[in-house]
Amino acid sequence: MSSLDAKFARLGAENAPGQEVRQSADDLKSVMRGDTLPGVPVDFSHGDVDAFEPTPGARAAWEAGFEEGGSQAYTEYRGAAVIREDVAASLAAFTGAPVDPVDELIITPGTQGALFLALGATVDRGTKVAIMEPDYFANRKLVAFFGGEIIPVALHYHDDAPQRGPDLGQLEAAFKAGAEVLVFSTPNNPTGVVTPEDTITEIARLTAEHNVTVIVDQLYSRLRYSGESYTHMRACAKRPENLITIMGPSKTESLSGFRLGVAFGSAPLIDRMEKLQAIVSLRAAGYSQAALKTWFHEPEGWMETRIAQHEAIRDDLLKIFRDAGFPTACPQAGSYLFPELPELVVSPEDFVRLLRLQAGVTVTPGSEFSPHTHSSVRLNFSQDHAASVAAAHRIVEMVERYRA
Amino acid sequence: MSSLDAKFARLGAENAPGQEVRQSADDLKSVMRGDTLPGVPVDFSHGDVDAFEPTPGARAAWEAGFEEGGSQAYTEYRGAAVIREDVAASLAAFTGAPVDPVDELIITPGTQGALFLALGATVDRGTKVAIMEPDYFANRKLVAFFGGEIIPVALHYHDDAPQRGPDLGQLEAAFKAGAEVLVFSTPNNPTGVVTPEDTITEIARLTAEHNVTVIVDQLYSRLRYSGESYTHMRACAKRPENLITIMGPSKTESLSGFRLGVAFGSAPLIDRMEKLQAIVSLRAAGYSQAALKTWFHEPEGWMETRIAQHEAIRDDLLKIFRDAGFPTACPQAGSYLFPELPELVVSPEDFVRLLRLQAGVTVTPGSEFSPHTHSSVRLNFSQDHAASVAAAHRIVEMVERYRA
């Protein structure tokens, strides 16, 4: 089983968000400095759905789904037709391009489920896949799992970059080198950078020209800060024939506990994804699907309030890290922040563990997002405002304690 | 993408339960005989959770999980620790062998999710896998998806078989031919046959001797009819080192709409399954997991009543099909019935579609379960009693109409 051993060695999940509870801390004692720092523990590895509660009506929609009974428990594998119809209309309006609810949309167990199916439908042994660095850690693991080959493309995200977004020269080179698939997130996870309009247009043109399948993860595309614009590739006039867009209500809308996502786009790919879902998990939990009836139908002003609250936290944390001298890109959308820490006397991975043990602060190590971002950490700042500000100060204090 | 085309061609889901709504019927007009048969439509492709409702307390448990908030929404990938503890204790008592809740159990999105993870953790390109014929259709598709090679083993299920269960000679030959994995269901899906104690003991001995990994799907092992006994392989004195048992509350307990399953057994395999789950769907829906708190804690007498109700339906349907001369094995557990139909003037697949169109009866074609069972159909008789009896009579009438 040695090939399986190798395959699973590449899927290490020890540092993945939420898995920290399985770590031991015995080996850290020799490098530990100082006492614990008091304060409310904050888990920045994911959003806090107690601080930002699920959208109004989601629970009632689940209950109505439960009462509907069998027809809601056993939907088509791609999800209940009536729900797909409503969601497709909302997504067409949101993205500015039509979505056929019958053939162009699938409901999945979370956006993770959508990503898995999309890559499973397009990546086979030897398929070359262009991946941004940094980007969501599962993208690389999924390509490895399906036996594909990663062609990395740098994402320029620092504030002093002449143009934020993927390096278009490297991207075109990847396509010329045989990349058949491109997967990327915008806003980018972990930096919050939104790929700008002219770059999206150019990526759409290039992928159409090179016949590249594009999977674009737009999970956070509803939570956009003041003055930021957003471009949906699927609405570009010239765009690739095979294009899948992924979204879901787990983040901004705090419905992660329902495990819901959607993928929409090219019908032949959606068809493959459904066939795969049939052997992976059958369908997104039937009663959960009913919560999608509330998606894009939040009460008047609800989204504006949620954005304003996140923007206020973003501004406070950004100031704390920048004042401390940590280079930190300003997130344009979503709730991820990716500060770069100075050189420390401990490894970045150990520092992350010390942060949790001594300061009650959980962050995700930058090494999860690319081989070149070891010195950064990712924070999901969808948290209690005061607690997250106090926790950011503790991060700065811990950095000073362990500074090289 | 030709290798992917081939891969997905093997995953055809057109005849899978619940997918019939996507079929067109235009081509059937030329072979159709007679009018439609009146009666309440019955979908035997899966159990009817309106006829047999979810276990008491499951909905309230979900609601309590929702109210618990973040800690229930974001569990470890393998599921909430406190819930695993309770479920592990129940499963240890039920199967007669200990289950470590920390390392030996994972909660998955349905038992389909558990099967996918278990095969993903053990089957790679070229891995030889022993598969019973007939058995649950996804087993074969999963092996194909992961690039494994199927070694078929006959399951003797007819009432006149000298010994019901897998052919032990063929099974040993499969191991000698290099099968590294065995996956099978007991009670068997689609026949309801339970592999008897001496056979389970012998399979355990053989797989231990040949170092074969065993994945045993015991989804229906709680719904056992009068006088039937059941043997859990994991409780055998001599058993394989790598053994995963799969169960879940989707069937007998009617919690399919929650999408919950569990796999338990060898810690290194559970660990791999969790790593895979991290990129497949992260976790079973957090709030749904809370419903597992009610599993194995049903009210006094609830299970006995549910079994008695199913046994009464089983007996009635069995009599109808046997009186019509269709060879039909008597299910010992679960709610599947697998009658063999006589030769017809239309193909078995078209007959199944005609049944749905003309008689309002949905069944699953036998060809889904093995290449040798085209003339059978599978019924999940967890249905309204009167409606299922009437529907069984319509099946017989339709067979007479199309008899060759």
mmCIF file of C-alpha atoms in Angstrom, chain B residues 221-402:
data_model
loop_
_atom_site.group_PDB
_atom_site.id
_atom_site.type_symbol
_atom_site.label_atom_id
_atom_site.label_comp_id
_atom_site.label_asym_id
_atom_site.label_seq_id
_atom_site.Cartn_x
_atom_site.Cartn_y
_atom_site.Cartn_z
ATOM 1 C CA SER B 221 -28.119 -4.704 10.923
ATOM 2 C CA ARG B 222 -30.553 -3.360 13.517
ATOM 3 C CA LEU B 223 -33.698 -4.319 11.581
ATOM 4 C CA ARG B 224 -33.656 -8.097 12.081
ATOM 5 C CA TYR B 225 -36.710 -10.280 11.661
ATOM 6 C CA SER B 226 -38.133 -12.901 14.022
ATOM 7 C CA GLY B 227 -35.769 -15.736 14.722
ATOM 8 C CA GLU B 228 -32.827 -14.309 12.794
ATOM 9 C CA SER B 229 -29.392 -14.077 14.380
ATOM 10 C CA TYR B 230 -26.569 -11.761 13.348
ATOM 11 C CA THR B 231 -22.783 -11.982 13.631
ATOM 12 C CA HIS B 232 -20.510 -8.939 13.716
ATOM 13 C CA MET B 233 -17.145 -9.723 12.148
ATOM 14 C CA ARG B 234 -15.426 -7.204 14.412
ATOM 15 C CA ALA B 235 -16.309 -9.400 17.397
ATOM 16 C CA CYS B 236 -14.679 -12.524 15.921
ATOM 17 C CA ALA B 237 -11.728 -13.864 17.906
ATOM 18 C CA LYS B 238 -9.608 -14.181 14.785
ATOM 19 C CA ARG B 239 -10.214 -11.197 12.502
ATOM 20 C CA PRO B 240 -8.311 -9.050 9.984
ATOM 21 C CA GLU B 241 -6.046 -6.299 11.289
ATOM 22 C CA ASN B 242 -7.677 -3.760 8.979
ATOM 23 C CA LEU B 243 -11.414 -3.900 9.484
ATOM 24 C CA ILE B 244 -13.916 -1.072 9.055
ATOM 25 C CA THR B 245 -17.586 -1.441 9.939
ATOM 26 C CA ILE B 246 -20.117 0.972 8.497
ATOM 27 C CA MET B 247 -23.520 1.822 9.943
ATOM 28 C CA GLY B 248 -25.887 4.766 10.111
ATOM 29 C CA PRO B 249 -29.371 5.938 11.050
ATOM 30 C CA SER B 250 -30.640 6.632 7.508
ATOM 31 C CA LYS B 251 -32.709 3.502 7.026
ATOM 32 C CA THR B 252 -34.320 1.774 9.981
ATOM 33 C CA GLU B 253 -34.330 5.062 11.903
ATOM 34 C CA SER B 254 -35.465 7.126 8.863
ATOM 35 C CA LEU B 255 -32.903 9.893 9.429
ATOM 36 C CA SER B 256 -31.769 10.006 5.800
ATOM 37 C CA GLY B 257 -32.607 13.711 5.539
ATOM 38 C CA PHE B 258 -29.889 14.426 8.136
ATOM 39 C CA ARG B 259 -27.158 12.647 6.066
ATOM 40 C CA LEU B 260 -25.411 10.759 8.844
ATOM 41 C CA GLY B 261 -23.262 7.664 8.885
ATOM 42 C CA VAL B 262 -20.405 6.258 10.914
ATOM 43 C CA ALA B 263 -17.379 4.116 10.178
ATOM 44 C CA PHE B 264 -15.527 2.446 13.016
ATOM 45 C CA GLY B 265 -12.557 0.159 13.327
ATOM 46 C CA SER B 266 -8.809 0.197 12.704
ATOM 47 C CA ALA B 267 -7.354 3.550 13.795
ATOM 48 C CA PRO B 268 -4.877 4.036 10.903
ATOM 49 C CA LEU B 269 -7.712 3.661 8.387
ATOM 50 C CA ILE B 270 -10.009 5.991 10.328
ATOM 51 C CA ASP B 271 -7.152 8.498 10.332
ATOM 52 C CA ARG B 272 -6.833 8.292 6.548
ATOM 53 C CA MET B 273 -10.587 8.596 6.171
ATOM 54 C CA GLU B 274 -10.544 11.798 8.191
ATOM 55 C CA LYS B 275 -7.774 13.243 6.025
ATOM 56 C CA LEU B 276 -9.855 12.450 2.990
ATOM 57 C CA GLN B 277 -13.012 13.887 4.538
ATOM 58 C CA ALA B 278 -11.078 17.134 5.095
ATOM 59 C CA ILE B 279 -10.927 17.666 1.324
ATOM 60 C CA VAL B 280 -14.218 15.983 0.390
ATOM 61 C CA SER B 281 -16.775 17.755 2.578
ATOM 62 C CA LEU B 282 -14.952 18.784 5.812
ATOM 63 C CA ARG B 283 -17.460 17.050 8.094
ATOM 64 C CA ALA B 284 -20.996 15.746 8.362
ATOM 65 C CA ALA B 285 -23.300 18.757 8.773
ATOM 66 C CA GLY B 286 -22.616 19.994 12.310
ATOM 67 C CA TYR B 287 -26.197 20.469 13.451
ATOM 68 C CA SER B 288 -27.190 17.135 11.903
ATOM 69 C CA GLN B 289 -24.520 15.377 13.956
ATOM 70 C CA ALA B 290 -26.487 16.306 17.071
ATOM 71 C CA ALA B 291 -29.260 13.940 15.953
ATOM 72 C CA LEU B 292 -26.856 11.044 16.605
ATOM 73 C CA LYS B 293 -27.405 11.744 20.305
ATOM 74 C CA THR B 294 -30.745 9.979 19.906
ATOM 75 C CA TRP B 295 -29.288 6.953 18.069
ATOM 76 C CA PHE B 296 -29.529 3.689 20.041
ATOM 77 C CA HIS B 297 -31.540 5.628 22.633
ATOM 78 C CA GLU B 298 -34.939 5.171 21.013
ATOM 79 C CA PRO B 299 -37.897 4.831 23.379
ATOM 80 C CA GLU B 300 -38.591 1.418 24.895
ATOM 81 C CA GLY B 301 -40.366 -0.775 22.380
ATOM 82 C CA TRP B 302 -39.868 1.594 19.445
ATOM 83 C CA MET B 303 -37.496 -0.716 17.549
ATOM 84 C CA GLU B 304 -39.624 -3.806 18.214
ATOM 85 C CA THR B 305 -42.670 -2.051 16.769
ATOM 86 C CA ARG B 306 -40.741 -0.837 13.718
ATOM 87 C CA ILE B 307 -39.429 -4.338 13.058
ATOM 88 C CA ALA B 308 -42.879 -5.917 13.468
ATOM 89 C CA GLN B 309 -44.400 -3.426 11.023
ATOM 90 C CA HIS B 310 -41.725 -4.148 8.426
ATOM 91 C CA GLU B 311 -41.993 -7.897 8.947
ATOM 92 C CA ALA B 312 -45.734 -7.736 8.216
ATOM 93 C CA ILE B 313 -45.080 -5.906 4.928
ATOM 94 C CA ARG B 314 -42.282 -8.316 4.042
ATOM 95 C CA ASP B 315 -44.539 -11.311 4.552
ATOM 96 C CA ASP B 316 -47.333 -9.844 2.417
ATOM 97 C CA LEU B 317 -45.067 -8.849 -0.491
ATOM 98 C CA LEU B 318 -43.186 -12.123 -0.382
ATOM 99 C CA LYS B 319 -46.466 -14.033 -0.661
ATOM 100 C CA ILE B 320 -47.655 -11.907 -3.608
ATOM 101 C CA PHE B 321 -44.454 -12.440 -5.591
ATOM 102 C CA ARG B 322 -44.124 -16.123 -4.737
ATOM 103 C CA ASP B 323 -47.778 -16.767 -5.581
ATOM 104 C CA ALA B 324 -47.054 -15.156 -8.966
ATOM 105 C CA GLY B 325 -44.174 -17.577 -9.422
ATOM 106 C CA PHE B 326 -41.330 -15.053 -9.078
ATOM 107 C CA PRO B 327 -38.392 -16.633 -7.231
ATOM 108 C CA THR B 328 -37.781 -14.314 -4.268
ATOM 109 C CA ALA B 329 -35.387 -14.789 -1.369
ATOM 110 C CA CYS B 330 -36.859 -14.164 2.068
ATOM 111 C CA PRO B 331 -35.099 -11.113 3.568
ATOM 112 C CA GLN B 332 -33.697 -11.892 7.021
ATOM 113 C CA ALA B 333 -33.034 -8.266 7.889
ATOM 114 C CA GLY B 334 -33.492 -4.808 6.385
ATOM 115 C CA SER B 335 -36.242 -3.735 4.010
ATOM 116 C CA TYR B 336 -35.000 -4.868 0.593
ATOM 117 C CA LEU B 337 -36.750 -7.503 -1.506
ATOM 118 C CA PHE B 338 -35.288 -8.796 -4.773
ATOM 119 C CA PRO B 339 -37.877 -10.720 -6.822
ATOM 120 C CA GLU B 340 -36.781 -12.311 -10.077
ATOM 121 C CA LEU B 341 -39.172 -11.633 -12.941
ATOM 122 C CA PRO B 342 -39.936 -14.044 -15.811
ATOM 123 C CA GLU B 343 -38.833 -13.354 -19.379
ATOM 124 C CA LEU B 344 -40.576 -10.303 -20.861
ATOM 125 C CA VAL B 345 -41.107 -8.880 -24.356
ATOM 126 C CA VAL B 346 -39.321 -5.678 -23.335
ATOM 127 C CA SER B 347 -35.873 -5.234 -21.829
ATOM 128 C CA PRO B 348 -35.692 -5.275 -18.017
ATOM 129 C CA GLU B 349 -34.646 -1.610 -18.053
ATOM 130 C CA ASP B 350 -37.623 -0.619 -20.213
ATOM 131 C CA PHE B 351 -39.932 -2.665 -18.008
ATOM 132 C CA VAL B 352 -38.762 -0.696 -14.992
ATOM 133 C CA ARG B 353 -39.556 2.540 -16.826
ATOM 134 C CA LEU B 354 -42.943 1.224 -17.962
ATOM 135 C CA LEU B 355 -43.725 0.248 -14.373
ATOM 136 C CA ARG B 356 -43.162 3.828 -13.332
ATOM 137 C CA LEU B 357 -45.129 5.337 -16.211
ATOM 138 C CA GLN B 358 -48.066 2.938 -16.336
ATOM 139 C CA ALA B 359 -48.336 1.620 -12.792
ATOM 140 C CA GLY B 360 -46.905 4.446 -10.692
ATOM 141 C CA VAL B 361 -44.385 2.021 -9.221
ATOM 142 C CA THR B 362 -40.686 2.866 -8.988
ATOM 143 C CA VAL B 363 -38.193 0.029 -8.466
ATOM 144 C CA THR B 364 -34.450 -0.246 -9.034
ATOM 145 C CA PRO B 365 -33.284 -2.449 -11.942
ATOM 146 C CA GLY B 366 -31.387 -5.582 -10.915
ATOM 147 C CA SER B 367 -28.617 -4.735 -13.384
ATOM 148 C CA GLU B 368 -27.440 -2.086 -10.928
ATOM 149 C CA PHE B 369 -26.382 -4.794 -8.467
ATOM 150 C CA SER B 370 -24.462 -7.232 -10.651
ATOM 151 C CA PRO B 371 -24.072 -8.132 -14.320
ATOM 152 C CA HIS B 372 -26.049 -11.330 -13.682
ATOM 153 C CA THR B 373 -29.264 -10.021 -12.112
ATOM 154 C CA HIS B 374 -30.907 -8.172 -15.014
ATOM 155 C CA SER B 375 -34.170 -10.032 -14.528
ATOM 156 C CA SER B 376 -34.633 -8.992 -10.912
ATOM 157 C CA VAL B 377 -35.827 -5.722 -9.436
ATOM 158 C CA ARG B 378 -35.122 -4.301 -5.998
ATOM 159 C CA LEU B 379 -37.849 -2.962 -3.752
ATOM 160 C CA ASN B 380 -37.299 -1.051 -0.537
ATOM 161 C CA PHE B 381 -40.510 -2.030 1.245
ATOM 162 C CA SER B 382 -40.194 0.521 4.035
ATOM 163 C CA GLN B 383 -43.460 2.001 2.733
ATOM 164 C CA ASP B 384 -47.062 2.484 3.634
ATOM 165 C CA HIS B 385 -48.324 -1.079 4.115
ATOM 166 C CA ALA B 386 -51.552 -0.918 2.112
ATOM 167 C CA ALA B 387 -50.008 1.125 -0.690
ATOM 168 C CA SER B 388 -47.073 -1.263 -1.039
ATOM 169 C CA VAL B 389 -49.338 -4.320 -1.190
ATOM 170 C CA ALA B 390 -51.446 -2.672 -3.905
ATOM 171 C CA ALA B 391 -48.275 -1.669 -5.778
ATOM 172 C CA ALA B 392 -46.929 -5.231 -5.603
ATOM 173 C CA HIS B 393 -50.162 -6.466 -7.200
ATOM 174 C CA ARG B 394 -49.671 -3.888 -9.975
ATOM 175 C CA ILE B 395 -46.139 -5.196 -10.553
ATOM 176 C CA VAL B 396 -47.549 -8.697 -11.011
ATOM 177 C CA GLU B 397 -50.233 -7.379 -13.368
ATOM 178 C CA MET B 398 -47.637 -5.511 -15.416
ATOM 179 C CA VAL B 399 -45.470 -8.620 -15.647
ATOM 180 C CA GLU B 400 -48.442 -10.573 -17.018
ATOM 181 C CA ARG B 401 -49.071 -7.806 -19.546
ATOM 182 C CA TYR B 402 -45.495 -7.914 -20.853
#
